[in-house]
mmCIF file of C-alpha atoms in Angstrom:
data_model
loop_
_atom_site.group_PDB
_atom_site.id
_atom_site.type_symbol
_atom_site.label_atom_id
_atom_site.label_comp_id
_atom_site.label_asym_id
_atom_site.label_seq_id
_atom_site.Cartn_x
_atom_site.Cartn_y
_atom_site.Cartn_z
ATOM 1 C CA MET A 1 55.954 143.876 100.999
ATOM 2 C CA ASN A 2 55.302 143.886 97.199
ATOM 3 C CA ASN A 3 50.791 143.969 96.231
ATOM 4 C CA GLN A 4 51.191 144.340 93.106
ATOM 5 C CA VAL A 5 49.540 142.486 90.165
ATOM 6 C CA LYS A 6 52.354 140.750 88.663
ATOM 7 C CA GLU A 7 52.125 138.295 84.833
ATOM 8 C CA ILE A 8 53.214 135.199 84.932
ATOM 9 C CA ILE A 9 54.250 132.806 82.499
ATOM 10 C CA PHE A 10 53.985 129.506 83.645
ATOM 11 C CA SER A 11 54.537 126.446 81.687
ATOM 12 C CA GLY A 12 51.534 124.292 81.103
ATOM 13 C CA PRO A 13 50.266 120.731 79.329
ATOM 14 C CA ASP A 14 50.580 122.016 75.590
ATOM 15 C CA GLY A 15 52.986 125.756 76.571
ATOM 16 C CA LYS A 16 53.669 128.868 77.904
ATOM 17 C CA LEU A 17 50.011 130.220 79.731
ATOM 18 C CA VAL A 18 50.003 133.133 80.569
ATOM 19 C CA GLY A 19 47.856 133.849 84.241
ATOM 20 C CA LYS A 20 48.200 138.226 86.811
ATOM 21 C CA TYR A 21 48.703 137.210 90.106
ATOM 22 C CA LYS A 22 48.108 138.517 93.396
ATOM 23 C CA LYS A 23 49.905 137.747 96.295
ATOM 24 C CA GLY A 24 47.510 137.476 100.088
ATOM 25 C CA GLN A 25 49.016 140.138 102.551
ATOM 26 C CA SER A 26 48.882 137.732 105.589
ATOM 27 C CA LEU A 27 51.580 135.685 106.144
ATOM 28 C CA ASN A 28 49.666 131.820 104.966
ATOM 29 C CA PRO A 29 46.657 133.431 102.972
ATOM 30 C CA PRO A 30 43.262 131.774 101.552
ATOM 31 C CA ILE A 31 44.400 130.708 97.773
ATOM 32 C CA ALA A 32 42.087 131.217 95.040
ATOM 33 C CA LEU A 33 42.163 129.922 91.254
ATOM 34 C CA LEU A 34 40.074 131.884 88.513
ATOM 35 C CA LEU A 35 38.062 130.172 85.588
ATOM 36 C CA HIS A 36 38.355 132.223 82.504
ATOM 37 C CA PRO A 37 34.373 131.067 80.966
ATOM 38 C CA HIS A 38 34.635 129.344 77.410
ATOM 39 C CA PRO A 39 37.919 129.844 74.665
ATOM 40 C CA LEU A 40 35.485 129.665 71.435
ATOM 41 C CA TYR A 41 32.957 132.104 72.821
ATOM 42 C CA GLY A 42 36.048 135.208 73.936
ATOM 43 C CA GLY A 43 36.459 133.393 77.023
ATOM 44 C CA THR A 44 39.130 135.557 78.438
ATOM 45 C CA MET A 45 41.240 135.670 81.984
ATOM 46 C CA ASN A 46 39.954 139.050 81.438
ATOM 47 C CA ASN A 47 36.036 138.367 81.444
ATOM 48 C CA PRO A 48 34.231 140.877 83.707
ATOM 49 C CA ILE A 49 33.265 138.330 86.698
ATOM 50 C CA VAL A 50 36.196 137.013 86.211
ATOM 51 C CA MET A 51 37.204 139.856 86.996
ATOM 52 C CA GLU A 52 34.373 140.929 90.001
ATOM 53 C CA LEU A 53 35.424 136.881 91.268
ATOM 54 C CA TYR A 54 39.021 138.615 91.574
ATOM 55 C CA ASN A 55 38.582 141.819 93.169
ATOM 56 C CA ILE A 56 36.180 139.905 96.003
ATOM 57 C CA PHE A 57 38.497 137.256 96.267
ATOM 58 C CA ASP A 58 41.515 139.916 96.606
ATOM 59 C CA SER A 59 39.763 141.737 99.004
ATOM 60 C CA PHE A 60 39.578 138.753 101.243
ATOM 61 C CA GLY A 61 42.956 138.867 101.804
ATOM 62 C CA PHE A 62 44.248 135.836 99.247
ATOM 63 C CA SER A 63 46.171 135.051 96.640
ATOM 64 C CA THR A 64 44.181 134.731 93.874
ATOM 65 C CA PHE A 65 45.392 134.307 90.523
ATOM 66 C CA ARG A 66 43.751 134.260 86.695
ATOM 67 C CA PHE A 67 44.721 132.815 83.676
ATOM 68 C CA ASN A 68 44.322 131.746 80.229
ATOM 69 C CA PHE A 69 43.608 128.740 78.574
ATOM 70 C CA ARG A 70 45.851 127.664 75.605
ATOM 71 C CA GLY A 71 45.561 129.379 72.467
ATOM 72 C CA VAL A 72 43.415 131.950 74.177
ATOM 73 C CA GLY A 73 45.813 135.853 73.999
ATOM 74 C CA LYS A 74 49.411 134.454 74.438
ATOM 75 C CA SER A 75 48.789 131.747 76.132
ATOM 76 C CA GLU A 76 50.227 128.685 73.929
ATOM 77 C CA GLY A 77 48.354 125.530 71.890
ATOM 78 C CA LYS A 78 44.624 125.669 71.361
ATOM 79 C CA PHE A 79 41.604 124.596 72.149
ATOM 80 C CA ASP A 80 40.975 120.906 73.473
ATOM 81 C CA ASN A 81 37.006 120.252 73.533
ATOM 82 C CA GLY A 82 37.504 120.905 77.860
ATOM 83 C CA LEU A 83 40.070 118.080 78.203
ATOM 84 C CA GLY A 84 43.862 119.603 77.599
ATOM 85 C CA GLU A 85 42.150 123.610 80.201
ATOM 86 C CA LEU A 86 40.942 120.816 83.041
ATOM 87 C CA ALA A 87 44.523 120.014 82.881
ATOM 88 C CA ASP A 88 45.928 123.794 82.426
ATOM 89 C CA ALA A 89 43.830 124.140 85.429
ATOM 90 C CA ALA A 90 46.229 121.861 87.254
ATOM 91 C CA ALA A 91 48.908 123.490 85.888
ATOM 92 C CA ALA A 92 47.425 126.223 87.468
ATOM 93 C CA LEU A 93 47.052 124.795 90.352
ATOM 94 C CA ASP A 94 49.899 123.675 91.354
ATOM 95 C CA TRP A 95 51.552 126.474 90.172
ATOM 96 C CA LEU A 96 49.815 129.016 92.606
ATOM 97 C CA GLN A 97 50.519 125.635 95.711
ATOM 98 C CA ARG A 98 53.755 126.692 94.756
ATOM 99 C CA GLN A 99 53.407 129.956 95.737
ATOM 100 C CA ASN A 100 51.613 130.002 99.054
ATOM 101 C CA PRO A 101 53.074 125.726 100.553
ATOM 102 C CA ASN A 102 52.104 126.815 103.698
ATOM 103 C CA THR A 103 48.145 127.927 102.710
ATOM 104 C CA ASN A 104 45.690 125.481 104.975
ATOM 105 C CA GLN A 105 42.512 126.774 102.175
ATOM 106 C CA CYS A 106 41.784 126.395 97.739
ATOM 107 C CA TRP A 107 39.534 128.137 96.136
ATOM 108 C CA VAL A 108 38.243 127.112 93.245
ATOM 109 C CA SER A 109 36.702 129.543 91.023
ATOM 110 C CA GLY A 110 34.527 129.008 87.430
ATOM 111 C CA PHE A 111 31.709 131.795 85.404
ATOM 112 C CA SER A 112 30.629 129.338 82.709
ATOM 113 C CA PHE A 113 32.334 127.647 81.073
ATOM 114 C CA GLY A 114 34.815 128.149 83.743
ATOM 115 C CA ALA A 115 32.100 126.350 86.083
ATOM 116 C CA LEU A 116 32.704 122.951 84.318
ATOM 117 C CA MET A 117 36.237 123.171 84.845
ATOM 118 C CA CYS A 118 36.467 124.184 88.598
ATOM 119 C CA MET A 119 33.738 121.102 89.718
ATOM 120 C CA GLN A 120 36.025 119.131 87.296
ATOM 121 C CA LEU A 121 38.941 120.034 88.607
ATOM 122 C CA LEU A 122 37.604 119.205 92.789
ATOM 123 C CA MET A 123 37.181 115.379 91.506
ATOM 124 C CA ARG A 124 40.564 115.687 91.281
ATOM 125 C CA ARG A 125 42.516 117.782 93.497
ATOM 126 C CA PRO A 126 41.719 116.647 97.532
ATOM 127 C CA GLU A 127 43.002 119.639 98.603
ATOM 128 C CA ILE A 128 40.260 122.248 97.541
ATOM 129 C CA THR A 129 38.563 123.157 100.539
ATOM 130 C CA ARG A 130 35.163 125.540 98.612
ATOM 131 C CA PHE A 131 34.276 125.740 95.388
ATOM 132 C CA VAL A 132 31.989 129.061 93.593
ATOM 133 C CA SER A 133 29.904 127.643 90.161
ATOM 134 C CA ILE A 134 28.739 130.058 88.619
ATOM 135 C CA SER A 135 26.013 129.641 85.531
ATOM 136 C CA PRO A 136 27.312 125.551 85.775
ATOM 137 C CA GLN A 137 25.005 124.613 81.741
ATOM 138 C CA PRO A 138 24.220 121.114 82.824
ATOM 139 C CA ASN A 139 21.829 121.909 79.489
ATOM 140 C CA LEU A 140 24.876 121.137 78.026
ATOM 141 C CA TYR A 141 27.548 118.814 79.334
ATOM 142 C CA ASP A 142 27.228 115.908 81.636
ATOM 143 C CA PHE A 143 28.033 117.215 85.691
ATOM 144 C CA ASN A 144 27.556 113.444 86.911
ATOM 145 C CA PHE A 145 31.000 112.980 87.699
ATOM 146 C CA LEU A 146 29.894 114.640 90.491
ATOM 147 C CA ALA A 147 29.411 111.343 92.397
ATOM 148 C CA PRO A 148 30.274 112.751 95.741
ATOM 149 C CA CYS A 149 31.176 116.456 95.764
ATOM 150 C CA PRO A 150 33.627 116.360 97.574
ATOM 151 C CA ALA A 151 34.160 119.535 98.544
ATOM 152 C CA SER A 152 31.013 122.079 99.928
ATOM 153 C CA GLY A 153 30.742 125.232 97.842
ATOM 154 C CA ILE A 154 28.148 127.449 96.139
ATOM 155 C CA MET A 155 25.860 127.913 92.728
ATOM 156 C CA LEU A 156 24.908 130.963 92.010
ATOM 157 C CA HIS A 157 22.475 131.410 88.276
ATOM 158 C CA GLY A 158 20.437 133.917 86.827
ATOM 159 C CA LYS A 159 17.176 134.400 86.947
ATOM 160 C CA LYS A 160 17.024 135.137 83.625
ATOM 161 C CA ASP A 161 19.925 132.983 82.124
ATOM 162 C CA GLU A 162 18.954 132.666 78.059
ATOM 163 C CA LEU A 163 21.040 130.175 77.671
ATOM 164 C CA VAL A 164 20.963 127.792 80.392
ATOM 165 C CA PRO A 165 16.969 126.373 81.759
ATOM 166 C CA VAL A 166 16.760 127.680 85.429
ATOM 167 C CA GLU A 167 15.147 124.190 86.229
ATOM 168 C CA GLU A 168 18.161 122.208 84.735
ATOM 169 C CA THR A 169 20.389 124.431 87.599
ATOM 170 C CA GLN A 170 18.442 123.361 90.560
ATOM 171 C CA ARG A 171 18.334 120.124 89.521
ATOM 172 C CA LEU A 172 21.474 119.597 90.167
ATOM 173 C CA ALA A 173 22.251 122.388 92.550
ATOM 174 C CA GLN A 174 19.526 119.410 94.420
ATOM 175 C CA LYS A 175 21.209 116.618 93.812
ATOM 176 C CA LEU A 176 24.651 118.054 94.927
ATOM 177 C CA GLN A 177 22.714 119.096 98.052
ATOM 178 C CA SER A 178 21.344 115.704 99.067
ATOM 179 C CA GLN A 179 24.878 114.600 99.882
ATOM 180 C CA LYS A 180 26.635 114.071 103.264
ATOM 181 C CA ASN A 181 29.196 115.380 104.342
ATOM 182 C CA ILE A 182 29.164 118.576 101.955
ATOM 183 C CA THR A 183 27.206 122.202 101.639
ATOM 184 C CA VAL A 184 26.111 123.023 98.917
ATOM 185 C CA GLU A 185 24.034 126.517 98.739
ATOM 186 C CA TYR A 186 22.452 127.832 96.074
ATOM 187 C CA GLU A 187 21.321 130.923 94.868
ATOM 188 C CA GLU A 188 19.402 132.626 92.118
ATOM 189 C CA ILE A 189 19.679 135.867 91.329
ATOM 190 C CA SER A 190 16.502 138.401 90.811
ATOM 191 C CA GLY A 191 16.354 139.894 86.699
ATOM 192 C CA ALA A 192 20.512 138.590 86.234
ATOM 193 C CA ASN A 193 21.043 137.413 82.483
ATOM 194 C CA HIS A 194 23.872 134.826 81.616
ATOM 195 C CA PHE A 195 26.724 137.244 81.907
ATOM 196 C CA TYR A 196 24.826 139.574 85.278
ATOM 197 C CA ASP A 197 24.748 141.774 83.011
ATOM 198 C CA ASN A 198 23.700 144.815 85.550
ATOM 199 C CA GLU A 199 23.302 142.776 88.120
ATOM 200 C CA VAL A 200 27.379 142.812 89.081
ATOM 201 C CA HIS A 201 26.177 143.953 92.307
ATOM 202 C CA LYS A 202 23.362 141.061 93.075
ATOM 203 C CA LEU A 203 26.424 138.680 92.719
ATOM 204 C CA ASN A 204 29.031 140.413 94.764
ATOM 205 C CA LYS A 205 27.278 141.231 98.213
ATOM 206 C CA ILE A 206 25.617 137.019 98.088
ATOM 207 C CA LEU A 207 29.076 136.188 97.518
ATOM 208 C CA CYS A 208 31.257 138.115 100.086
ATOM 209 C CA SER A 209 28.293 137.749 102.662
ATOM 210 C CA TYR A 210 28.916 133.444 101.580
ATOM 211 C CA ILE A 211 33.363 134.077 101.501
ATOM 212 C CA GLU A 212 32.707 135.784 104.337
ATOM 213 C CA LYS A 213 30.521 133.362 106.722
ATOM 214 C CA GLU A 214 33.362 130.769 105.235
ATOM 215 C CA LEU A 215 35.559 132.224 106.496
ATOM 216 C CA ASN A 216 34.265 132.638 110.079
ATOM 217 C CA SER A 217 34.150 128.976 110.244
ATOM 218 C CA ARG A 218 37.841 127.970 109.375
ATOM 219 C CA PHE A 219 38.353 130.387 113.070
ATOM 220 C CA ARG A 220 35.577 129.101 115.444
#
C-alpha cells in the first residue's frame, strides 16, 4: 500500500491549487480537510498548527488533506477577502471526497482565519460530521452565520491569546453550546498565545482525546 504524502494539484475556482494529501489505510477511512491561517499574514498549509493537525488526524487513520489558498505558495489566484477562499475550501473538499467516495465521516478543521473558513464551510456542506475550530477570531469576524450551527465539534482557545480576547471566544462557544441537537465542546489552553508557542503538546492532548472519543462513539 502506498501511504506516502503526495503533492496534489487540483482545479480551484480561480486557477490551480496545490495541496498535500495522505490517504488513510483502512477500507473507507474518515476524511479530514485542514485550513490554514490568513494568507496575507504568512498563513500556509505548512503552518505549525496545521502540520500538528495533519499529524494528529493521520495518526487516527484519516485521509488527510491540506492545501494553500489562492495566491499562497504555488496556488494560483489572489486573495479574495474570504469569499474566494471559502470557494477554494469547497473545491478542496470536493477533491477529497472524490478520493474517498465511501467515507461516512467528514471532518473539517481550521486555525485562526482557517477556523472562520472551516465554520463557514459547515453551513454549505451538510455532509460535514465534525469540526475542529482552533483560535477563531470573533472579535474580527462575524460568526452570526452559525444560526444554527449544523454539526458538533470542538473549539480551542489560548488563555494568553494576544489577538483575541478570551471573553469573545467564550461568548461564541456559549452561543453554540445553547443550540439543540449538536454538542460543541470548548477548551481553553493555559499559557497558550494565539500561535500556541511552547504549548502545542497541550493542544495535541486535547484533540487526540476528543477525536478518539468521537470516533469510538460512532461505533457504539
